[in-house]
Coordinates of C-alpha atoms in Angstrom, one line a residue:
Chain A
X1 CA -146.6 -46.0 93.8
X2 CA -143.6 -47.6 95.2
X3 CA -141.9 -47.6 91.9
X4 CA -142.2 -43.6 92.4
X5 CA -141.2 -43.7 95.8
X6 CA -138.0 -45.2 94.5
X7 CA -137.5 -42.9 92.3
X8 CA -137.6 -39.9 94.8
X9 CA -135.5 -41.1 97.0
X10 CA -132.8 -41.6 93.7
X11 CA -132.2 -38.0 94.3
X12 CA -131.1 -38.5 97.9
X13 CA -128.9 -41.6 96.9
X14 CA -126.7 -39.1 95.2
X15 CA -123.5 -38.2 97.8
X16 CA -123.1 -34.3 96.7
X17 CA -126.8 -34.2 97.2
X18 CA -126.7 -36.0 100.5
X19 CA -124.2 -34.0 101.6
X20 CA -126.0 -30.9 100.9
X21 CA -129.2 -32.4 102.1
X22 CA -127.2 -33.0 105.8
X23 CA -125.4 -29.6 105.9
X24 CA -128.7 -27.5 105.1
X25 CA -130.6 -29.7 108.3
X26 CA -127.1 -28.8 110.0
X27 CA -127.4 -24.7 109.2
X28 CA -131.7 -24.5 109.3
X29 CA -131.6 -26.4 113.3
X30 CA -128.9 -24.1 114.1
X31 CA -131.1 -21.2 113.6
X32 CA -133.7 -23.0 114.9
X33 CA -132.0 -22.7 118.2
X34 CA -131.6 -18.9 117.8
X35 CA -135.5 -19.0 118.8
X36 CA -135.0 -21.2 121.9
X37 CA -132.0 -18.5 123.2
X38 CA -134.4 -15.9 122.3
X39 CA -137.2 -17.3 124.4
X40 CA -134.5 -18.1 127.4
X41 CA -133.1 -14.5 127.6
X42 CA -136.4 -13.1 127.5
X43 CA -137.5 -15.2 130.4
X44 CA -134.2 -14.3 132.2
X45 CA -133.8 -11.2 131.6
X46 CA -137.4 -10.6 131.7
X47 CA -137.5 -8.4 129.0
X48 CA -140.8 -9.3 126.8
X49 CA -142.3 -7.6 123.3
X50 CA -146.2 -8.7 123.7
X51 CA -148.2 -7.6 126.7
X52 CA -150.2 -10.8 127.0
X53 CA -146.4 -12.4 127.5
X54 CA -146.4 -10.3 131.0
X55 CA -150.1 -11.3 131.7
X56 CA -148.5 -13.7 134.4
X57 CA -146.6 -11.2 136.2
X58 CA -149.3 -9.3 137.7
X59 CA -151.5 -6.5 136.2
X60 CA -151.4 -3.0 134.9
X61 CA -147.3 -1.3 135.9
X62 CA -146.6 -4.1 137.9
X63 CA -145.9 -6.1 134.3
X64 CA -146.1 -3.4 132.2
X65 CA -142.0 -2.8 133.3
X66 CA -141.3 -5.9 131.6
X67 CA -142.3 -4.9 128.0
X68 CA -138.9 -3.3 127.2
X69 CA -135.6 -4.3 125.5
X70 CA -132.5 -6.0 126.7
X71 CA -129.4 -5.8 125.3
X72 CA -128.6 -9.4 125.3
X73 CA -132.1 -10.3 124.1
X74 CA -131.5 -7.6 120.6
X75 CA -127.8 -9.3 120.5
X76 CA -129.2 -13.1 119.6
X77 CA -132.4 -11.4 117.4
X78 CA -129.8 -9.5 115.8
X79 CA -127.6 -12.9 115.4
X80 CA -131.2 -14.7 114.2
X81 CA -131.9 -12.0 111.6
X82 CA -128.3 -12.5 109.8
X83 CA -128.7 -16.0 109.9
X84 CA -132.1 -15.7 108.3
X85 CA -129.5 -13.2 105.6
X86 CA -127.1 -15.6 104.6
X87 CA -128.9 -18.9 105.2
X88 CA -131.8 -18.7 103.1
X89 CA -128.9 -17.6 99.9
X90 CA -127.2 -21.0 101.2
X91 CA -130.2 -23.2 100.8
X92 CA -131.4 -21.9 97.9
X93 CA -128.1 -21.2 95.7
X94 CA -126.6 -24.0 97.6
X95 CA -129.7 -26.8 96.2
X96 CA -129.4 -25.8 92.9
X97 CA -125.4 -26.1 93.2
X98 CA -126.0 -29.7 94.3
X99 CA -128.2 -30.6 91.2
X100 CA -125.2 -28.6 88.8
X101 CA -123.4 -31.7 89.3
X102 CA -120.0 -30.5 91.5
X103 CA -117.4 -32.7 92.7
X104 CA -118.3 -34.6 95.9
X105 CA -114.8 -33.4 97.5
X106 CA -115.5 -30.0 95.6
X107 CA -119.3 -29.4 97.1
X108 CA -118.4 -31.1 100.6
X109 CA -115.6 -28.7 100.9
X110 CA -118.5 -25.3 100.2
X111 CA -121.1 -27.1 102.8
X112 CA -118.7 -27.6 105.4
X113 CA -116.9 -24.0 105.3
X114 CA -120.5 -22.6 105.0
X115 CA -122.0 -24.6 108.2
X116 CA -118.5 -24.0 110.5
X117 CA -118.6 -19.9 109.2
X118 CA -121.9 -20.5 110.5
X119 CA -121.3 -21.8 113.8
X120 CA -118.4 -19.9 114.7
X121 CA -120.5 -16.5 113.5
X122 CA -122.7 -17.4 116.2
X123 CA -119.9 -18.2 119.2
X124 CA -118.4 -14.7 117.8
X125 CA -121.7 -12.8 118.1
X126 CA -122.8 -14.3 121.1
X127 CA -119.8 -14.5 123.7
X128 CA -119.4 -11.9 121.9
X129 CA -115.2 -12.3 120.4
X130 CA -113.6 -9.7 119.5
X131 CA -113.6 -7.9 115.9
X132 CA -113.2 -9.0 113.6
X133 CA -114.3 -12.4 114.4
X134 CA -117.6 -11.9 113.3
X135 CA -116.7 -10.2 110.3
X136 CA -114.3 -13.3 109.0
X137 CA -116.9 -15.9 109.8
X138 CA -119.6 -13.7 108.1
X139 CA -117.5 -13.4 105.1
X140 CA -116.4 -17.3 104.8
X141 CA -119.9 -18.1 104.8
X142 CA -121.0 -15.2 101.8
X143 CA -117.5 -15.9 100.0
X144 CA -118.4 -19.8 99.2
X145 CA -122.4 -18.9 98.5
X146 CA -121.3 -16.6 96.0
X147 CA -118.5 -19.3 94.6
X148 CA -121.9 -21.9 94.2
X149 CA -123.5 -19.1 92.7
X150 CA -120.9 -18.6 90.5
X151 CA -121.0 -22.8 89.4
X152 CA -124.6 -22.9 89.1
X153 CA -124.5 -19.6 86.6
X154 CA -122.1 -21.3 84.7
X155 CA -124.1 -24.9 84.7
X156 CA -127.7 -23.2 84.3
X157 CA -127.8 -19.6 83.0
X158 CA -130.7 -19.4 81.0
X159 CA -132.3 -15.8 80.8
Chain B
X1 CA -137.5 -31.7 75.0
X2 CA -141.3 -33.0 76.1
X3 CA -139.4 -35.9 77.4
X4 CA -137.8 -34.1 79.8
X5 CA -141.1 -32.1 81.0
X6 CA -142.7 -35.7 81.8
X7 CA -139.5 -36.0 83.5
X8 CA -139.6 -33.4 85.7
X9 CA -143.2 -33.8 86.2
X10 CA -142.8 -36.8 87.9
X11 CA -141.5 -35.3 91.0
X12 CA -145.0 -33.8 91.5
X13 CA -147.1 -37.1 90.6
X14 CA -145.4 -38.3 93.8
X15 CA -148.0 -38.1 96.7
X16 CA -145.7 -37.1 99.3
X17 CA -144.2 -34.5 97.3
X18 CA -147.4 -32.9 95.9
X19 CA -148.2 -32.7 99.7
X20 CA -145.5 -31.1 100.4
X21 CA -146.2 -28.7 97.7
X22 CA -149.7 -28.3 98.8
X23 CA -148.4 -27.3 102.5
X24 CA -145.4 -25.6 101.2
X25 CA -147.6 -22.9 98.6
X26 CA -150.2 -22.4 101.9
X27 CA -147.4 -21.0 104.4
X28 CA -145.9 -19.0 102.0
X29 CA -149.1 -17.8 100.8
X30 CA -150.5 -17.3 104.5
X31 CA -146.9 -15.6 105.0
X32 CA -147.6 -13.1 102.4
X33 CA -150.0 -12.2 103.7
X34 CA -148.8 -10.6 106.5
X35 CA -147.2 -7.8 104.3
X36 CA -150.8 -6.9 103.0
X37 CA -151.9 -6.9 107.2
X38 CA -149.0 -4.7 107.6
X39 CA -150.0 -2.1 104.7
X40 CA -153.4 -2.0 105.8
X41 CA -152.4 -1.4 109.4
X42 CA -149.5 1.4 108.5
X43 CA -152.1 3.2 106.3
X44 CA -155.4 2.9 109.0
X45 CA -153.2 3.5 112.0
X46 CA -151.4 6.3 109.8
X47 CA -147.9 4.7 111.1
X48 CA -145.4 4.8 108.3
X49 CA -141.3 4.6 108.1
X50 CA -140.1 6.1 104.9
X51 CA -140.5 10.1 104.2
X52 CA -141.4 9.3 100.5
X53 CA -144.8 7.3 101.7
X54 CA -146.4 10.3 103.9
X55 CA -145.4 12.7 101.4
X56 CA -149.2 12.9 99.9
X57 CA -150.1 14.2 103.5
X58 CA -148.8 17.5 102.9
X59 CA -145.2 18.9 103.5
X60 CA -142.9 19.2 106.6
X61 CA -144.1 18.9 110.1
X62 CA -148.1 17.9 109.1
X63 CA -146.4 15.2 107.0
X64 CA -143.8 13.9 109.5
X65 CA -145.9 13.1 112.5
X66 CA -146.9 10.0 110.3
X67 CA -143.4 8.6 110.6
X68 CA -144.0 7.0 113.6
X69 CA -144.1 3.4 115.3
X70 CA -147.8 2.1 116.0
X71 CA -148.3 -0.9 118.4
X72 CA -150.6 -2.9 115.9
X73 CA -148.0 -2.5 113.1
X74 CA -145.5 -3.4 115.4
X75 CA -147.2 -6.0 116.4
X76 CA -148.2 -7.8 112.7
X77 CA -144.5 -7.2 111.8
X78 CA -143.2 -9.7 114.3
X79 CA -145.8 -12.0 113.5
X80 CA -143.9 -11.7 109.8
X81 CA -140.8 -12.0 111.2
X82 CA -142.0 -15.1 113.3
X83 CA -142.8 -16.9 110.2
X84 CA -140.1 -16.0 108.6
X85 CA -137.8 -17.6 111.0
X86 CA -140.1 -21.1 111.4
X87 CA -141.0 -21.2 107.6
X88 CA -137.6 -21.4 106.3
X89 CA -137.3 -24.3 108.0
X90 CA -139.8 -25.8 107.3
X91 CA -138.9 -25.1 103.8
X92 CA -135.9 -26.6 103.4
X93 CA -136.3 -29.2 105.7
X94 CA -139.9 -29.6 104.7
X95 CA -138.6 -30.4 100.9
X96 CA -136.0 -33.1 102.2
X97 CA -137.8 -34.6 104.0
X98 CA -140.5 -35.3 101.4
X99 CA -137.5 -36.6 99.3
X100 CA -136.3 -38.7 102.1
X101 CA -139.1 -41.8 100.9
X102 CA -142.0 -40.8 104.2
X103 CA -144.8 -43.1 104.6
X104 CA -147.5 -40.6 102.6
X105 CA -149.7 -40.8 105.9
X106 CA -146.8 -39.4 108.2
X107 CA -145.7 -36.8 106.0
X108 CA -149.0 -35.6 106.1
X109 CA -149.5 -35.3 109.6
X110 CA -146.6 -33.6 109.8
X111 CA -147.6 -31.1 106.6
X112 CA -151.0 -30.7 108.5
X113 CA -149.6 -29.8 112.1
X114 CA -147.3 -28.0 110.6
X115 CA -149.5 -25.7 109.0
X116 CA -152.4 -25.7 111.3
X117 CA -150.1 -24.7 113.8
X118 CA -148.9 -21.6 112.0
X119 CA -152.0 -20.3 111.3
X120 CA -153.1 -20.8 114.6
X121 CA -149.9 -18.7 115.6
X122 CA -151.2 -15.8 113.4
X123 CA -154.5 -15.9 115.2
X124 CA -153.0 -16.4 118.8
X125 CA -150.2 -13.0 117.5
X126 CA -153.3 -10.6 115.9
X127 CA -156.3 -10.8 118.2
X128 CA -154.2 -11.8 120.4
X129 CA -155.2 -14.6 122.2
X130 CA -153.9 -14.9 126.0
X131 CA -150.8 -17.1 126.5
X132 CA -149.9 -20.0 126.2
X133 CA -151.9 -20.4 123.1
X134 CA -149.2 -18.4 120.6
X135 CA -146.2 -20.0 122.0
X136 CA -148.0 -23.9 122.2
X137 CA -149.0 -23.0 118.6
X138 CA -145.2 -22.2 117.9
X139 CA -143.6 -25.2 119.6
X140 CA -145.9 -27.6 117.8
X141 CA -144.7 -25.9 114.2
X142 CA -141.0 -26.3 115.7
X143 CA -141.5 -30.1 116.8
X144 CA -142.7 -31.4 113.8
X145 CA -139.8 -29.7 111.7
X146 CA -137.2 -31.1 114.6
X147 CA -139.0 -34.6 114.0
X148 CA -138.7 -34.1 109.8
X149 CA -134.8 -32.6 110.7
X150 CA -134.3 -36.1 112.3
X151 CA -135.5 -38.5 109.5
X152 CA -133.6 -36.3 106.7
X153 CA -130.4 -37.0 109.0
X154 CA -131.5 -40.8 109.9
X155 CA -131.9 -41.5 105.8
X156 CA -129.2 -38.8 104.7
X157 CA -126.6 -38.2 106.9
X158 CA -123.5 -37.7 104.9
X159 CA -120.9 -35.8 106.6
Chain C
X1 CA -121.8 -42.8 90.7
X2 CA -121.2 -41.3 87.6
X3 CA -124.8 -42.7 86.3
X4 CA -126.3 -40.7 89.2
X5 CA -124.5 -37.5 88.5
X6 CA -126.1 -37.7 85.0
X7 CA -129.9 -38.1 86.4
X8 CA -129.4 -35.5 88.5
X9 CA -128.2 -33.2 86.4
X10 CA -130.9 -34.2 84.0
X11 CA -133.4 -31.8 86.1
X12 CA -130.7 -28.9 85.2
X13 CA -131.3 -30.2 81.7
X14 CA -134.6 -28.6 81.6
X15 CA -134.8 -25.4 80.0
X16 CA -138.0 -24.5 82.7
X17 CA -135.8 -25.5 85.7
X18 CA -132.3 -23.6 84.3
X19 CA -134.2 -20.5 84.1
X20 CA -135.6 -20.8 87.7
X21 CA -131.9 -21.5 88.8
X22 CA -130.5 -18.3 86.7
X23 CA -133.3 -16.0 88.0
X24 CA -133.5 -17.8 91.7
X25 CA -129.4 -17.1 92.2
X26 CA -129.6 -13.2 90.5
X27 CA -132.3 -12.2 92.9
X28 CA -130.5 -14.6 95.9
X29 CA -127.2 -12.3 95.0
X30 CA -129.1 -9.1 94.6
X31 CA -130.4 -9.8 98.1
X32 CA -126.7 -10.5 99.4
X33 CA -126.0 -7.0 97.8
X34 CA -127.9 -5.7 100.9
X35 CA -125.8 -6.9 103.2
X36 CA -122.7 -5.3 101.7
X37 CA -124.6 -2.0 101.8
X38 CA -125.6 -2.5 105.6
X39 CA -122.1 -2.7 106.0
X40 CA -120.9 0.5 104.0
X41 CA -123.3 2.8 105.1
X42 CA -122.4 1.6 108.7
X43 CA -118.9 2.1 108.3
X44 CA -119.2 5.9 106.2
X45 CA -122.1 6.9 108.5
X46 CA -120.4 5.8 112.0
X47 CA -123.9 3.9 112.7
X48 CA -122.8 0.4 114.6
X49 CA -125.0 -2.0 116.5
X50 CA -122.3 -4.3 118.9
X51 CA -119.7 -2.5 121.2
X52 CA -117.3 -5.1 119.6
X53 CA -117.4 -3.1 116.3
X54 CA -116.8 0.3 117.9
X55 CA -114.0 -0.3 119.8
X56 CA -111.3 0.5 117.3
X57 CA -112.4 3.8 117.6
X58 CA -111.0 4.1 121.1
X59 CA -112.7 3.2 124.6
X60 CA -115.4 4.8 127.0
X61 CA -117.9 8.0 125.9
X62 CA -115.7 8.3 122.4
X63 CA -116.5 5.3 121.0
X64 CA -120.3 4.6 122.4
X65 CA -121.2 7.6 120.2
X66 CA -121.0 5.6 117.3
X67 CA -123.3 3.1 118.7
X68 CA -126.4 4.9 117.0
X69 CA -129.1 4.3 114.3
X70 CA -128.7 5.9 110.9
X71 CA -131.4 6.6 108.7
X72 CA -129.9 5.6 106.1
X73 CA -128.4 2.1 107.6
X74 CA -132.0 1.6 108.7
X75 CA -133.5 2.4 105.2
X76 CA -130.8 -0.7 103.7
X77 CA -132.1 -2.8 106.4
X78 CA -135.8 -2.3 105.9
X79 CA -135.3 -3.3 102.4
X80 CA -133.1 -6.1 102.9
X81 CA -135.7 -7.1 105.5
X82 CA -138.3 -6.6 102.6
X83 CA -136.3 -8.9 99.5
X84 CA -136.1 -11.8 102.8
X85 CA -140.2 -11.2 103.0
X86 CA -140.8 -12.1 99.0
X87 CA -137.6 -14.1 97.9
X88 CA -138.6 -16.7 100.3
X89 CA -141.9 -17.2 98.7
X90 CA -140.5 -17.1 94.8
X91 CA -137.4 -19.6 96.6
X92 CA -140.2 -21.5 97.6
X93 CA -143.1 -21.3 95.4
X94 CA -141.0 -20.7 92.1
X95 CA -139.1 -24.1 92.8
X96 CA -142.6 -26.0 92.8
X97 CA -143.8 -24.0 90.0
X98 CA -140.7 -25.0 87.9
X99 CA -141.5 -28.5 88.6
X100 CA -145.3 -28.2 87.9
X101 CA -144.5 -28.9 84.1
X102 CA -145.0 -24.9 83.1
X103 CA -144.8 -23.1 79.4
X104 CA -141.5 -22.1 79.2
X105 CA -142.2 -19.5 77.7
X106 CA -144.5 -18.4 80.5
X107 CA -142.1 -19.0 83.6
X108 CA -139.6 -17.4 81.6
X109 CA -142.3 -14.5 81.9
X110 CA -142.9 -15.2 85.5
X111 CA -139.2 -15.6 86.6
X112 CA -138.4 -12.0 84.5
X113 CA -140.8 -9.9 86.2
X114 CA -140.5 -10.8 89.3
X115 CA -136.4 -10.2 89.6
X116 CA -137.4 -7.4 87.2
X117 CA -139.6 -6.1 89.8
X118 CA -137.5 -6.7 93.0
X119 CA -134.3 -4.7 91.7
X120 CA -136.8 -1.6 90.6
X121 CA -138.0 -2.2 94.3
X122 CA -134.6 -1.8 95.9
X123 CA -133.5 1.5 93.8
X124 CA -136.8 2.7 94.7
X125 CA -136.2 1.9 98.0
X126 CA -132.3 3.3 98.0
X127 CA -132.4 6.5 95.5
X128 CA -135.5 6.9 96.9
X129 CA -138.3 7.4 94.0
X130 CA -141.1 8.8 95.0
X131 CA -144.2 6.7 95.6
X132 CA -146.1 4.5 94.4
X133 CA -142.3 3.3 92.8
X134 CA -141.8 1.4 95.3
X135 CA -145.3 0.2 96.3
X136 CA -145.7 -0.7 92.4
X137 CA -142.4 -3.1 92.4
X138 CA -143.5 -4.8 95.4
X139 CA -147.1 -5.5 93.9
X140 CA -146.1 -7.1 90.5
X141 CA -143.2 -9.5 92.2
X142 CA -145.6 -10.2 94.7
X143 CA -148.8 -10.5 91.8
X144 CA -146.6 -13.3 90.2
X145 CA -145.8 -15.1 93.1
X146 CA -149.3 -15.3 93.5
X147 CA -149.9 -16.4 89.6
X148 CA -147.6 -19.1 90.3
X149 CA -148.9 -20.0 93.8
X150 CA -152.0 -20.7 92.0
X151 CA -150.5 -23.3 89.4
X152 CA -148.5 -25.3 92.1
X153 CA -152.0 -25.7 94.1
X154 CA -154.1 -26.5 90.4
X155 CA -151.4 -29.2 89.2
X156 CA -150.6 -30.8 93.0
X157 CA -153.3 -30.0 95.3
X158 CA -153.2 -32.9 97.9
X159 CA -154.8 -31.9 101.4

């Protein structure tokens, strides 16, 4: 048992592994919080999807004026959905890129342009900056995906 | 060749990574099956969003008053979405964690909340249950990945 | 380090495991395909989501026009929204199937079908064909997921 325990944790005494294992944690909580602003501009702007969610507001039209949209509410589910877009190709593409066997300076360099694209995508979308802001953070992001893609074709490709 | 299938295999005789597993295929499957909610609801409710799937209802106007939004249908899609957005966490971070050395008996609990939770959500999202029971169902699911997030970072953290 | 690099890569040496990474990137890029789509058939239909990304086309009444829904945008969407709903389970699932110790000869059936299946789902999604095209394509990706959900749980069961 602990000989296989061992083992495991081999994989995560690899650095480009580590590295990826850190940065995916870094991207996935960052979403995570998408939920949490969802939740807090709901409540603010009290502007809810479910009716139970209005139950607490009174009955019948008194909460029934509260099941509508918001504009800042669809502008961070809109910001959630494209994370959910480009971050699930960056875990997946992005794991499989860390087992092809890159460079440490090579695959640290992909992670961390993915998780800042990432970040600053959702300062651009949020504040919301200018155009095109979002466009260039969006695109770092899908530009180094598609470069691990590329390595782990090149390592793997077995049809 | 057969070698390297032992290999490989090895990864799964560990316990805390056929737990994973276990928990892992059970959210995804309980996922899926949220589209199959969704088709039976768009085809009982008659609430459809493509032309090309009311077309057996006849042509023009009898056939377009299907394309329409229906509350229930509305309903089990966010439910999808939901888990969509707290699964691929769990996922990634979920897998990482398992790899990170847990004691088995912690992993577990979190595998286990984790899972209860979400289905729990689904109930508390389709009957639905009065809040708080859907969003204490969702914040238990989004604790215990926080608290995997943080031992992948304590055992991992390469930056 | 350069003892590590070769373990890891050893699970890339497995001819199981390569074809999971080749067929888990192609449908991965195919669903980054989507997003390029969302973004032509916003930009040749004038159908925009943010006020950030309209206002090159002037200020006021002439450039909120373009703040619309398209049917056609909202036909990519719902299909991009569709690959996220059954990529993540084959991500998932088709990662702990590889592991599981399967034929190769039968994941290699497995992995075919289902990309097979989920670029006949987006043409019949995006030409459109007429149904069941597109109903069919979703069953038999989401049939195998299923197939291999149901190995994962008979070689690692562990409640």
């Amino acid at each position: 048992r602990s000989g296989e325990m061992a083992k495991l944790t081999k994989l995560l005494d690899n650095e480009a592994f580590q590295a990826y294992a850190t940065y995916a944690t870094i991207v996935l909580l960052k979403m995570m919080l998408m939920s949490l602003l969802t939740v807090y501009f709901r409540i603010t702007r009290k502007a809810f999807a479910n009716p139970e969610d209005v139950a607490t507001f009174g009955r019948g039209e008194t909460a029934k004026k509260y099941l509508r949209t918001d504009a800042d509410v669809e502008r961070v589910r809109r910001g959630h959905l494209n994370d959910l877009e480009n971050i699930v190709p960056f875990l997946g593409i992005g794991l499989l890129y860390a087992l092809s066997g890159p460079e440490l300076s090579t695959a640290l360099l992909h992670f961390r342009i993915f998780a800042g694209a990432r970040v600053l995508h959702t300062f651009a979308y949020l504040i919301p900056l200018p155009q095109p802001s979002r466009g260039l953070s969006w695109a770092a992001g899908y530009a180094v995906t598609i470069s691990m893609a590329y390595k782990v074709l090149k390592t793997a490709l077995y049809l």
